[in-house]
PDB file of C-alpha atoms in Angstrom:
ATOM      1  CA  MET J 239      20.172  -3.290 -22.286  1.00 74.00           C
ATOM      2  CA  LEU J 240      19.259  -3.336 -18.732  1.00 84.00           C
ATOM      3  CA  ASP J 241      20.794  -6.857 -17.380  1.00 88.00           C
ATOM      4  CA  LEU J 242      18.041  -8.110 -15.408  1.00 89.00           C
ATOM      5  CA  ASP J 243      20.315  -9.731 -12.418  1.00 88.00           C
ATOM      6  CA  LEU J 244      22.025  -6.753 -12.183  1.00 89.00           C
ATOM      7  CA  LEU J 245      19.193  -5.381 -11.868  1.00 89.00           C
ATOM      8  CA  ARG J 246      17.456  -8.001  -8.973  1.00 88.00           C
ATOM      9  CA  SER J 247      20.904  -6.020  -7.130  1.00 87.00           C
ATOM     10  CA  PHE J 248      19.788  -2.266  -6.797  1.00 87.00           C
ATOM     11  CA  VAL J 249      16.304  -3.303  -5.977  1.00 87.00           C
ATOM     12  CA  SER J 250      17.828  -5.654  -3.546  1.00 86.00           C
ATOM     13  CA  VAL J 251      20.122  -2.719  -2.268  1.00 85.00           C
ATOM     14  CA  VAL J 252      17.513  -0.118  -2.185  1.00 86.00           C
ATOM     15  CA  ASP J 253      14.680  -2.059  -0.820  1.00 83.00           C
ATOM     16  CA  ALA J 254      17.259  -3.376   1.875  1.00 81.00           C
ATOM     17  CA  GLY J 255      19.238   0.118   2.831  1.00 82.00           C
ATOM     18  CA  GLY J 256      22.016  -1.875   2.526  1.00 83.00           C
ATOM     19  CA  PHE J 257      24.958  -4.213   0.721  1.00 81.00           C
ATOM     20  CA  THR J 258      25.865  -5.844   2.881  1.00 80.00           C
ATOM     21  CA  ARG J 259      21.339  -6.933   4.107  1.00 78.00           C
ATOM     22  CA  ALA J 260      21.760  -6.974  -0.011  1.00 78.00           C
ATOM     23  CA  GLY J 261      24.173  -9.331  -0.406  1.00 77.00           C
ATOM     24  CA  GLU J 262      22.327 -11.993   2.327  1.00 76.00           C
ATOM     25  CA  ARG J 263      19.078 -11.410  -0.277  1.00 74.00           C
ATOM     26  CA  VAL J 264      20.773 -12.596  -2.841  1.00 72.00           C
ATOM     27  CA  HIS J 265      22.758 -14.494  -1.465  1.00 77.00           C
ATOM     28  CA  ARG J 266      26.327 -12.600  -2.929  1.00 81.00           C
ATOM     29  CA  THR J 267      28.630 -11.412  -0.902  1.00 84.00           C
ATOM     30  CA  GLN J 268      28.380  -6.933  -0.069  1.00 82.00           C
ATOM     31  CA  SER J 269      32.083  -6.450  -2.718  1.00 85.00           C
ATOM     32  CA  THR J 270      30.135  -7.995  -5.635  1.00 87.00           C
ATOM     33  CA  VAL J 271      26.963  -6.328  -5.574  1.00 84.00           C
ATOM     34  CA  SER J 272      28.486  -3.644  -5.323  1.00 87.00           C
ATOM     35  CA  GLN J 273      30.292  -4.519  -8.418  1.00 89.00           C
ATOM     36  CA  GLN J 274      27.411  -5.129 -10.261  1.00 88.00           C
ATOM     37  CA  ILE J 275      26.159  -1.517  -9.263  1.00 87.00           C
ATOM     38  CA  ARG J 276      28.433   0.063 -10.275  1.00 91.00           C
ATOM     39  CA  LYS J 277      28.329  -1.967 -13.491  1.00 92.00           C
ATOM     40  CA  LEU J 278      24.535  -0.393 -13.578  1.00 91.00           C
ATOM     41  CA  GLU J 279      26.024   2.729 -13.659  1.00 90.00           C
ATOM     42  CA  GLU J 280      29.086   2.354 -15.495  1.00 91.00           C
ATOM     43  CA  SER J 281      26.127   1.265 -17.876  1.00 90.00           C
ATOM     44  CA  ILE J 282      23.696   4.283 -17.734  1.00 89.00           C
ATOM     45  CA  GLY J 283      26.217   6.669 -16.875  1.00 91.00           C
ATOM     46  CA  ARG J 284      24.790   7.838 -14.243  1.00 88.00           C
ATOM     47  CA  PRO J 285      25.233   7.420 -10.029  1.00 90.00           C
ATOM     48  CA  LEU J 286      21.349   5.264  -8.896  1.00 90.00           C
ATOM     49  CA  LEU J 287      22.938   5.475  -5.286  1.00 90.00           C
ATOM     50  CA  HIS J 288      23.234   7.759  -1.954  1.00 87.00           C
ATOM     51  CA  ARG J 289      26.538   6.578  -0.048  1.00 82.00           C
ATOM     52  CA  GLN J 290      25.746   7.084   3.686  1.00 77.00           C
ATOM     53  CA  GLY J 291      27.650   6.209   5.719  1.00 73.00           C
ATOM     54  CA  LYS J 292      26.797   2.636   6.007  1.00 72.00           C
ATOM     55  CA  GLY J 293      23.433   2.962   4.206  1.00 80.00           C
ATOM     56  CA  VAL J 294      22.323   3.726   0.623  1.00 85.00           C
ATOM     57  CA  ALA J 295      19.893   6.149  -0.341  1.00 87.00           C
ATOM     58  CA  PRO J 296      18.091   6.487  -4.518  1.00 88.00           C
ATOM     59  CA  THR J 297      19.156   9.375  -6.156  1.00 89.00           C
ATOM     60  CA  GLU J 298      17.031  10.745  -8.583  1.00 88.00           C
ATOM     61  CA  GLU J 299      17.740   9.042 -11.384  1.00 89.00           C
ATOM     62  CA  GLY J 300      18.005   6.327  -8.878  1.00 88.00           C
ATOM     63  CA  GLU J 301      13.651   6.049  -8.363  1.00 88.00           C
ATOM     64  CA  ARG J 302      13.405   6.576 -11.625  1.00 86.00           C
ATOM     65  CA  LEU J 303      14.742   3.412 -12.385  1.00 90.00           C
ATOM     66  CA  LEU J 304      13.349   1.579  -9.705  1.00 87.00           C
ATOM     67  CA  GLY J 305       9.937   1.605 -10.922  1.00 84.00           C
ATOM     68  CA  TYR J 306      11.326   0.308 -13.752  1.00 87.00           C
ATOM     69  CA  ALA J 307      13.067  -2.360 -12.477  1.00 88.00           C
ATOM     70  CA  ARG J 308       9.979  -3.771  -9.969  1.00 84.00           C
ATOM     71  CA  ARG J 309       7.589  -4.340 -14.372  1.00 81.00           C
ATOM     72  CA  LEU J 310      10.993  -5.103 -15.490  1.00 86.00           C
ATOM     73  CA  LEU J 311      10.983  -8.368 -12.325  1.00 84.00           C
ATOM     74  CA  ALA J 312       8.202  -8.771 -12.172  1.00 78.00           C
ATOM     75  CA  LEU J 313       7.735  -9.378 -16.060  1.00 77.00           C
ATOM     76  CA  SER J 314      10.261 -11.586 -16.322  1.00 81.00           C
ATOM     77  CA  GLU J 315       9.143 -14.032 -12.974  1.00 74.00           C
ATOM     78  CA  GLU J 316       5.926 -14.178 -14.736  1.00 65.00           C
ATOM     79  CA  ALA J 317       6.509 -15.662 -17.605  1.00 72.00           C
ATOM     80  CA  GLU J 318       8.981 -17.734 -16.836  1.00 71.00           C
ATOM     81  CA  ASP J 319       6.144 -18.619 -14.595  1.00 64.00           C
ATOM     82  CA  ALA J 320       3.764 -19.196 -17.715  1.00 61.00           C
ATOM     83  CA  LEU J 321       6.363 -21.318 -19.315  1.00 65.00           C
ATOM     84  CA  ARG J 322       7.504 -23.135 -17.226  1.00 63.00           C
ATOM     85  CA  ARG J 323       3.366 -24.022 -15.177  1.00 57.00           C
ATOM     86  CA  PRO J 324       1.551 -26.964 -16.775  1.00 54.00           C
ATOM     87  CA  ASP J 325      -0.867 -25.922 -19.525  1.00 52.00           C
ATOM     88  CA  GLY J 326      -3.860 -24.468 -17.728  1.00 52.00           C
ATOM     89  CA  LEU J 327      -3.543 -23.455 -14.444  1.00 58.00           C
ATOM     90  CA  ALA J 328      -3.841 -19.503 -14.220  1.00 70.00           C
ATOM     91  CA  VAL J 329      -1.865 -16.955 -12.512  1.00 82.00           C
ATOM     92  CA  VAL J 330      -4.424 -14.167 -10.880  1.00 87.00           C
ATOM     93  CA  ARG J 331      -2.339 -11.406  -8.655  1.00 91.00           C
ATOM     94  CA  VAL J 332      -4.528  -9.987  -5.863  1.00 90.00           C
ATOM     95  CA  GLY J 333      -3.588  -6.779  -3.581  1.00 89.00           C
ATOM     96  CA  LEU J 334      -5.289  -6.013  -0.479  1.00 86.00           C
ATOM     97  CA  GLY J 335      -4.814  -3.297   1.870  1.00 80.00           C
ATOM     98  CA  GLU J 336      -4.481  -4.765   5.109  1.00 70.00           C
ATOM     99  CA  ASP J 337      -7.054  -2.550   6.775  1.00 66.00           C
ATOM    100  CA  PHE J 338     -10.113  -4.354   5.771  1.00 62.00           C
ATOM    101  CA  ALA J 339     -10.883  -6.921   6.135  1.00 56.00           C
ATOM    102  CA  ALA J 340      -8.233  -8.779   5.151  1.00 61.00           C
ATOM    103  CA  ALA J 341      -9.045 -11.488   7.203  1.00 63.00           C
ATOM    104  CA  ARG J 342     -11.588 -12.973   5.408  1.00 68.00           C
ATOM    105  CA  LEU J 343     -10.717 -11.508   2.214  1.00 76.00           C
ATOM    106  CA  THR J 344      -8.223 -13.813   2.280  1.00 74.00           C
ATOM    107  CA  GLU J 345      -9.861 -16.932   4.297  1.00 76.00           C
ATOM    108  CA  ALA J 346     -11.923 -16.889   0.425  1.00 77.00           C
ATOM    109  CA  LEU J 347      -9.243 -16.506  -1.575  1.00 80.00           C
ATOM    110  CA  SER J 348      -7.118 -19.401  -0.118  1.00 79.00           C
ATOM    111  CA  GLY J 349     -11.027 -21.814   0.157  1.00 78.00           C
ATOM    112  CA  LEU J 350     -11.088 -20.721  -3.707  1.00 76.00           C
ATOM    113  CA  ALA J 351      -7.520 -21.427  -4.752  1.00 72.00           C
ATOM    114  CA  ARG J 352      -8.773 -24.735  -3.359  1.00 74.00           C
ATOM    115  CA  LEU J 353     -11.544 -25.223  -4.943  1.00 70.00           C
ATOM    116  CA  ARG J 354     -10.015 -24.936  -8.661  1.00 71.00           C
ATOM    117  CA  PRO J 355      -6.287 -26.752  -8.302  1.00 68.00           C
ATOM    118  CA  GLY J 356      -5.844 -24.443 -12.220  1.00 71.00           C
ATOM    119  CA  LEU J 357      -5.746 -21.290 -10.797  1.00 78.00           C
ATOM    120  CA  ARG J 358      -2.690 -20.076  -8.146  1.00 82.00           C
ATOM    121  CA  LEU J 359      -3.030 -16.972  -7.056  1.00 84.00           C
ATOM    122  CA  ASP J 360      -0.245 -14.316  -6.210  1.00 87.00           C
ATOM    123  CA  VAL J 361      -2.053 -11.944  -2.882  1.00 86.00           C
ATOM    124  CA  ARG J 362      -0.018  -9.280  -1.553  1.00 87.00           C
ATOM    125  CA  CYS J 363      -1.499  -7.744   0.839  1.00 83.00           C
ATOM    126  CA  ASP J 364      -0.001  -3.774   1.302  1.00 82.00           C
ATOM    127  CA  ALA J 365      -1.299   0.403   2.075  1.00 79.00           C
ATOM    128  CA  GLY J 366      -3.107   1.359   0.348  1.00 80.00           C
ATOM    129  CA  SER J 367      -0.913   4.100  -1.253  1.00 80.00           C
ATOM    130  CA  GLU J 368       1.881   1.217  -2.961  1.00 84.00           C
ATOM    131  CA  LEU J 369      -1.549  -0.947  -3.920  1.00 87.00           C
ATOM    132  CA  ARG J 370      -2.652   2.610  -5.394  1.00 86.00           C
ATOM    133  CA  ARG J 371       1.372   2.740  -7.373  1.00 86.00           C
ATOM    134  CA  ALA J 372       1.223  -1.693  -8.351  1.00 89.00           C
ATOM    135  CA  PHE J 373      -1.857  -1.656 -10.163  1.00 89.00           C
ATOM    136  CA  GLY J 374      -1.546   1.365 -11.808  1.00 87.00           C
ATOM    137  CA  GLN J 375       1.916   0.066 -12.756  1.00 87.00           C
ATOM    138  CA  GLY J 376       0.265  -3.043 -13.840  1.00 89.00           C
ATOM    139  CA  GLU J 377       1.742  -5.086 -11.684  1.00 90.00           C
ATOM    140  CA  LEU J 378      -1.749  -6.435  -9.948  1.00 92.00           C
ATOM    141  CA  ASP J 379      -4.132  -8.003 -11.717  1.00 93.00           C
ATOM    142  CA  ILE J 380      -7.327  -7.030  -9.036  1.00 92.00           C
ATOM    143  CA  ALA J 381      -7.025  -5.075  -6.335  1.00 92.00           C
ATOM    144  CA  VAL J 382      -9.356  -3.468  -3.298  1.00 90.00           C
ATOM    145  CA  ILE J 383      -8.492  -0.311  -1.586  1.00 86.00           C
ATOM    146  CA  LYS J 384     -10.129   3.248  -1.190  1.00 86.00           C
ATOM    147  CA  ARG J 385      -9.866   5.264  -2.745  1.00 85.00           C
ATOM    148  CA  ASP J 386     -12.195   9.422  -3.820  1.00 83.00           C
ATOM    149  CA  ALA J 387     -15.916   8.419  -4.579  1.00 78.00           C
ATOM    150  CA  GLY J 388     -16.408   7.521  -7.927  1.00 73.00           C
ATOM    151  CA  ILE J 389     -12.944   8.697  -9.716  1.00 76.00           C
ATOM    152  CA  GLY J 390     -13.768   5.590 -12.379  1.00 73.00           C
ATOM    153  CA  THR J 391     -15.134   1.912 -13.206  1.00 81.00           C
ATOM    154  CA  ALA J 392     -14.468  -0.737 -10.113  1.00 87.00           C
ATOM    155  CA  VAL J 393     -16.412  -4.828 -10.441  1.00 88.00           C
ATOM    156  CA  ALA J 394     -18.001  -3.161  -7.723  1.00 87.00           C
ATOM    157  CA  SER J 395     -17.672  -0.237  -4.756  1.00 87.00           C
ATOM    158  CA  TRP J 396     -19.272   0.578  -1.187  1.00 85.00           C
ATOM    159  CA  PRO J 397     -18.834   3.887   0.709  1.00 86.00           C
ATOM    160  CA  GLU J 398     -16.873   4.085   3.734  1.00 86.00           C
ATOM    161  CA  ARG J 399     -18.183   7.666   6.898  1.00 88.00           C
ATOM    162  CA  LEU J 400     -15.025   8.363   7.146  1.00 92.00           C
ATOM    163  CA  VAL J 401     -14.936  10.505  10.872  1.00 94.00           C
ATOM    164  CA  TRP J 402     -12.334  12.231  13.050  1.00 95.00           C
ATOM    165  CA  VAL J 403     -11.521  10.081  16.061  1.00 95.00           C
ATOM    166  CA  ALA J 404     -10.025  11.064  19.315  1.00 94.00           C
ATOM    167  CA  SER J 405      -8.446   9.224  22.945  1.00 94.00           C
ATOM    168  CA  ARG J 406     -11.625   8.189  25.156  1.00 91.00           C
ATOM    169  CA  HIS J 407      -9.155   7.985  28.096  1.00 90.00           C
ATOM    170  CA  HIS J 408      -6.582  11.198  27.178  1.00 87.00           C
ATOM    171  CA  GLY J 409      -9.303  14.086  25.930  1.00 77.00           C
ATOM    172  CA  VAL J 410      -8.786  15.890  23.131  1.00 77.00           C
ATOM    173  CA  PRO J 411      -5.009  16.972  23.122  1.00 69.00           C
ATOM    174  CA  PRO J 412      -5.193  21.318  23.435  1.00 72.00           C
ATOM    175  CA  ASP J 413      -2.077  21.122  21.181  1.00 67.00           C
ATOM    176  CA  ASP J 414      -1.672  24.232  18.761  1.00 78.00           C
ATOM    177  CA  PRO J 415      -1.190  23.388  15.495  1.00 89.00           C
ATOM    178  CA  VAL J 416      -3.319  20.580  16.021  1.00 91.00           C
ATOM    179  CA  PRO J 417      -1.683  17.312  15.932  1.00 93.00           C
ATOM    180  CA  LEU J 418      -2.728  14.524  13.812  1.00 94.00           C
ATOM    181  CA  VAL J 419      -1.872  10.413  13.467  1.00 95.00           C
ATOM    182  CA  ALA J 420      -2.046  10.300   9.879  1.00 92.00           C
ATOM    183  CA  TYR J 421      -0.828   7.114   7.747  1.00 87.00           C
ATOM    184  CA  GLY J 422       1.980   8.216   5.259  1.00 83.00           C
ATOM    185  CA  GLN J 423       2.094  10.387   2.311  1.00 81.00           C
ATOM    186  CA  GLY J 424       0.330   9.107  -0.421  1.00 79.00           C
ATOM    187  CA  CYS J 425      -3.262   8.061   2.077  1.00 84.00           C
ATOM    188  CA  ILE J 426      -6.214   9.570   1.466  1.00 86.00           C
ATOM    189  CA  TYR J 427      -7.122  10.011   4.781  1.00 88.00           C
ATOM    190  CA  ARG J 428      -3.661  11.444   5.824  1.00 90.00           C
ATOM    191  CA  ALA J 429      -4.475  14.087   2.508  1.00 89.00           C
ATOM    192  CA  ARG J 430      -8.786  14.005   3.859  1.00 88.00           C
ATOM    193  CA  ALA J 431      -7.241  15.216   7.425  1.00 91.00           C
ATOM    194  CA  ILE J 432      -5.030  18.200   6.084  1.00 91.00           C
ATOM    195  CA  HIS J 433      -7.197  19.554   3.204  1.00 90.00           C
ATOM    196  CA  ALA J 434     -10.124  20.284   6.560  1.00 90.00           C
ATOM    197  CA  LEU J 435      -7.833  21.207   8.800  1.00 89.00           C
ATOM    198  CA  GLU J 436      -6.541  24.409   6.238  1.00 89.00           C
ATOM    199  CA  SER J 437     -10.059  24.765   5.032  1.00 87.00           C
ATOM    200  CA  ALA J 438     -10.886  25.468   8.106  1.00 86.00           C
ATOM    201  CA  GLY J 439      -9.122  27.515   9.058  1.00 87.00           C
ATOM    202  CA  ARG J 440      -6.553  25.182  11.404  1.00 87.00           C
ATOM    203  CA  ARG J 441      -2.608  24.734  11.821  1.00 89.00           C
ATOM    204  CA  TRP J 442      -1.992  21.279  11.536  1.00 91.00           C
ATOM    205  CA  ARG J 443       1.376  19.269  11.977  1.00 92.00           C
ATOM    206  CA  ILE J 444       1.847  15.366  11.973  1.00 93.00           C
ATOM    207  CA  ALA J 445       2.274  13.998  15.528  1.00 93.00           C
ATOM    208  CA  PHE J 446       2.841  10.297  14.413  1.00 94.00           C
ATOM    209  CA  THR J 447       2.668   8.561  11.280  1.00 92.00           C
ATOM    210  CA  GLY J 448       2.123   4.719  11.470  1.00 88.00           C
ATOM    211  CA  SER J 449       2.441   1.876   8.486  1.00 79.00           C
ATOM    212  CA  ASN J 450      -1.037  -0.265   9.189  1.00 82.00           C
ATOM    213  CA  LEU J 451      -4.151   0.305  11.053  1.00 86.00           C
ATOM    214  CA  PRO J 452      -3.545  -1.287  14.478  1.00 88.00           C
ATOM    215  CA  ALA J 453      -0.957   1.454  14.679  1.00 90.00           C
ATOM    216  CA  VAL J 454      -2.259   4.001  14.057  1.00 92.00           C
ATOM    217  CA  GLN J 455      -5.350   3.012  16.351  1.00 93.00           C
ATOM    218  CA  ALA J 456      -2.438   2.419  19.446  1.00 95.00           C
ATOM    219  CA  ALA J 457      -1.022   6.463  19.078  1.00 95.00           C
ATOM    220  CA  ILE J 458      -4.450   8.044  18.369  1.00 95.00           C
ATOM    221  CA  ALA J 459      -5.287   5.192  21.811  1.00 95.00           C
ATOM    222  CA  SER J 460      -2.491   6.454  24.005  1.00 93.00           C
ATOM    223  CA  GLY J 461      -2.705  10.568  22.927  1.00 92.00           C
ATOM    224  CA  PHE J 462      -0.871  10.455  20.612  1.00 92.00           C
ATOM    225  CA  GLY J 463      -2.581  12.927  18.862  1.00 93.00           C
ATOM    226  CA  ILE J 464      -6.127  12.750  16.994  1.00 94.00           C
ATOM    227  CA  GLY J 465      -6.735  10.643  12.929  1.00 94.00           C
ATOM    228  CA  ILE J 466      -9.478   9.922  10.573  1.00 94.00           C
ATOM    229  CA  LEU J 467     -10.662   6.655  10.442  1.00 92.00           C
ATOM    230  CA  VAL J 468     -13.205   4.980   9.415  1.00 88.00           C
ATOM    231  CA  GLU J 469     -16.034   4.951  11.798  1.00 86.00           C
ATOM    232  CA  ARG J 470     -16.230   0.846  11.568  1.00 82.00           C
ATOM    233  CA  SER J 471     -12.532   0.666  12.552  1.00 84.00           C
ATOM    234  CA  LEU J 472     -12.662   2.697  15.925  1.00 89.00           C
ATOM    235  CA  ARG J 473     -11.984   1.174  18.896  1.00 90.00           C
ATOM    236  CA  ASP J 474     -13.753   0.554  22.687  1.00 92.00           C
ATOM    237  CA  ASP J 475     -10.511   2.773  23.850  1.00 94.00           C
ATOM    238  CA  LEU J 476     -11.438   6.036  21.045  1.00 95.00           C
ATOM    239  CA  ARG J 477     -14.148   8.119  20.635  1.00 94.00           C
ATOM    240  CA  ILE J 478     -15.879  10.512  18.085  1.00 93.00           C
ATOM    241  CA  LEU J 479     -15.193  14.511  17.673  1.00 92.00           C
ATOM    242  CA  ARG J 480     -18.897  15.657  17.184  1.00 88.00           C
ATOM    243  CA  PRO J 481     -17.664  20.130  15.072  1.00 85.00           C
ATOM    244  CA  GLU J 482     -19.349  21.528  17.771  1.00 85.00           C
ATOM    245  CA  GLU J 483     -15.337  20.106  18.661  1.00 85.00           C
ATOM    246  CA  GLY J 484     -13.958  22.241  16.341  1.00 83.00           C
ATOM    247  CA  TYR J 485     -13.327  19.655  13.836  1.00 87.00           C
ATOM    248  CA  PRO J 486     -15.028  19.549  10.403  1.00 85.00           C
ATOM    249  CA  PRO J 487     -16.837  16.875   8.267  1.00 86.00           C
ATOM    250  CA  VAL J 488     -14.765  15.035   6.111  1.00 88.00           C
ATOM    251  CA  PRO J 489     -16.621  13.265   3.454  1.00 86.00           C
ATOM    252  CA  PRO J 490     -16.715   9.709   2.094  1.00 85.00           C
ATOM    253  CA  SER J 491     -14.137   7.753   1.225  1.00 86.00           C
ATOM    254  CA  GLU J 492     -15.045   4.738  -0.821  1.00 86.00           C
ATOM    255  CA  LEU J 493     -14.287   0.540  -0.662  1.00 86.00           C
ATOM    256  CA  ALA J 494     -13.622  -0.347  -4.916  1.00 89.00           C
ATOM    257  CA  VAL J 495     -12.800  -3.624  -6.229  1.00 90.00           C
ATOM    258  CA  MET J 496     -10.401  -2.822  -9.608  1.00 91.00           C
ATOM    259  CA  LEU J 497      -9.742  -5.476 -12.036  1.00 91.00           C
ATOM    260  CA  GLN J 498      -7.271  -4.617 -15.062  1.00 90.00           C
ATOM    261  CA  PRO J 499      -9.641  -4.011 -18.633  1.00 87.00           C
ATOM    262  CA  GLY J 500      -9.391  -7.351 -20.549  1.00 83.00           C
ATOM    263  CA  ALA J 501      -8.885  -9.019 -17.693  1.00 84.00           C
ATOM    264  CA  ALA J 502      -8.844 -13.210 -18.516  1.00 82.00           C
ATOM    265  CA  PRO J 503     -12.422 -15.522 -17.364  1.00 81.00           C
ATOM    266  CA  ALA J 504     -10.332 -16.796 -13.776  1.00 82.00           C
ATOM    267  CA  VAL J 505      -8.978 -12.893 -13.600  1.00 86.00           C
ATOM    268  CA  ARG J 506     -12.649 -11.616 -13.462  1.00 86.00           C
ATOM    269  CA  MET J 507     -13.707 -14.883 -11.651  1.00 85.00           C
ATOM    270  CA  VAL J 508     -11.951 -14.246  -8.605  1.00 87.00           C
ATOM    271  CA  ALA J 509     -12.706 -10.129  -8.378  1.00 88.00           C
ATOM    272  CA  GLN J 510     -16.093 -11.829  -8.309  1.00 86.00           C
ATOM    273  CA  GLN J 511     -16.310 -13.662  -5.105  1.00 83.00           C
ATOM    274  CA  LEU J 512     -14.065 -10.085  -3.410  1.00 84.00           C
ATOM    275  CA  ALA J 513     -16.533  -7.762  -4.794  1.00 85.00           C
ATOM    276  CA  GLU J 514     -19.140 -10.647  -2.981  1.00 82.00           C
ATOM    277  CA  SER J 515     -16.720 -11.597   0.509  1.00 78.00           C
ATOM    278  CA  CYS J 516     -17.105  -7.665   0.620  1.00 77.00           C
ATOM    279  CA  ALA J 517     -19.635  -7.587   0.201  1.00 76.00           C
ATOM    280  CA  GLU J 518     -21.116  -9.855   3.476  1.00 70.00           C
ATOM    281  CA  GLU J 519     -18.863  -6.501   5.517  1.00 63.00           C
ATOM    282  CA  ARG J 520     -20.257  -4.346   3.505  1.00 55.00           C
ATOM    283  CA  PRO J 521     -19.550  -0.940   5.914  1.00 44.00           C
ATOM    284  CA  GLU J 522     -22.788   1.250   6.550  1.00 41.00           C
ATOM    285  CA  ALA J 523     -23.100   3.782   4.160  1.00 35.00           C
ATOM    286  CA  ALA J 524     -22.326   7.695   4.725  1.00 31.00           C
TER     287      ALA J 524
END
């Protein structure tokens, strides 16, 4: 049986990128954390980490264990919370994409929690690829995310028009291959940009990878390269590239409020509130 305490240290080491910072997170010494990782590796019979100087990276087996470890720890915390909380208190785990009206949605959720003392919200704002993973593994009850249009059921969904964007002040970089500014691996915008360029027979390279919308916007505006954004996220220092400039149209993505099957009434109520808030910020149809 896997020891939750050992798994907690393992996840902390991977997230922190080293034993010292992980020890600070779990309030243990570096040597204690190192011993726990060795004990976990011995119990599994496989190495879980590559030691790289002062840093670490998970092995293939470590990557495989990491997902299970996160789920087991989340389930353990959920069980403890359910046993300790007052009767009737509903916990709803919500994931929000950071690039769609996060401020408005968090305000709506905060107001909902104040109106319903029996409701406890666990809200997570993250990249879409990470939210899709978490929702797929049952770590979230509700997710408001970007996705390919029409790929599944949703409480509500809206099309989002995607456009090629360049700096208004620096012009389009003349480089060949095309320098792309994009989110990290797993982002549907990144995949669409690459597919569109390859379908048009154009070469490309990743010039800048950003973890959030402001970073991507700033990189494009400063002339690092071009990218794909939702039309409503354009700033004054950005402009849309036209098809005659050599950038083919991109199919729309979709904003969706997703709900786990068999959700409790409290969860469905929160999902409906989010859908109504999203509708107020609804992007123009493509």
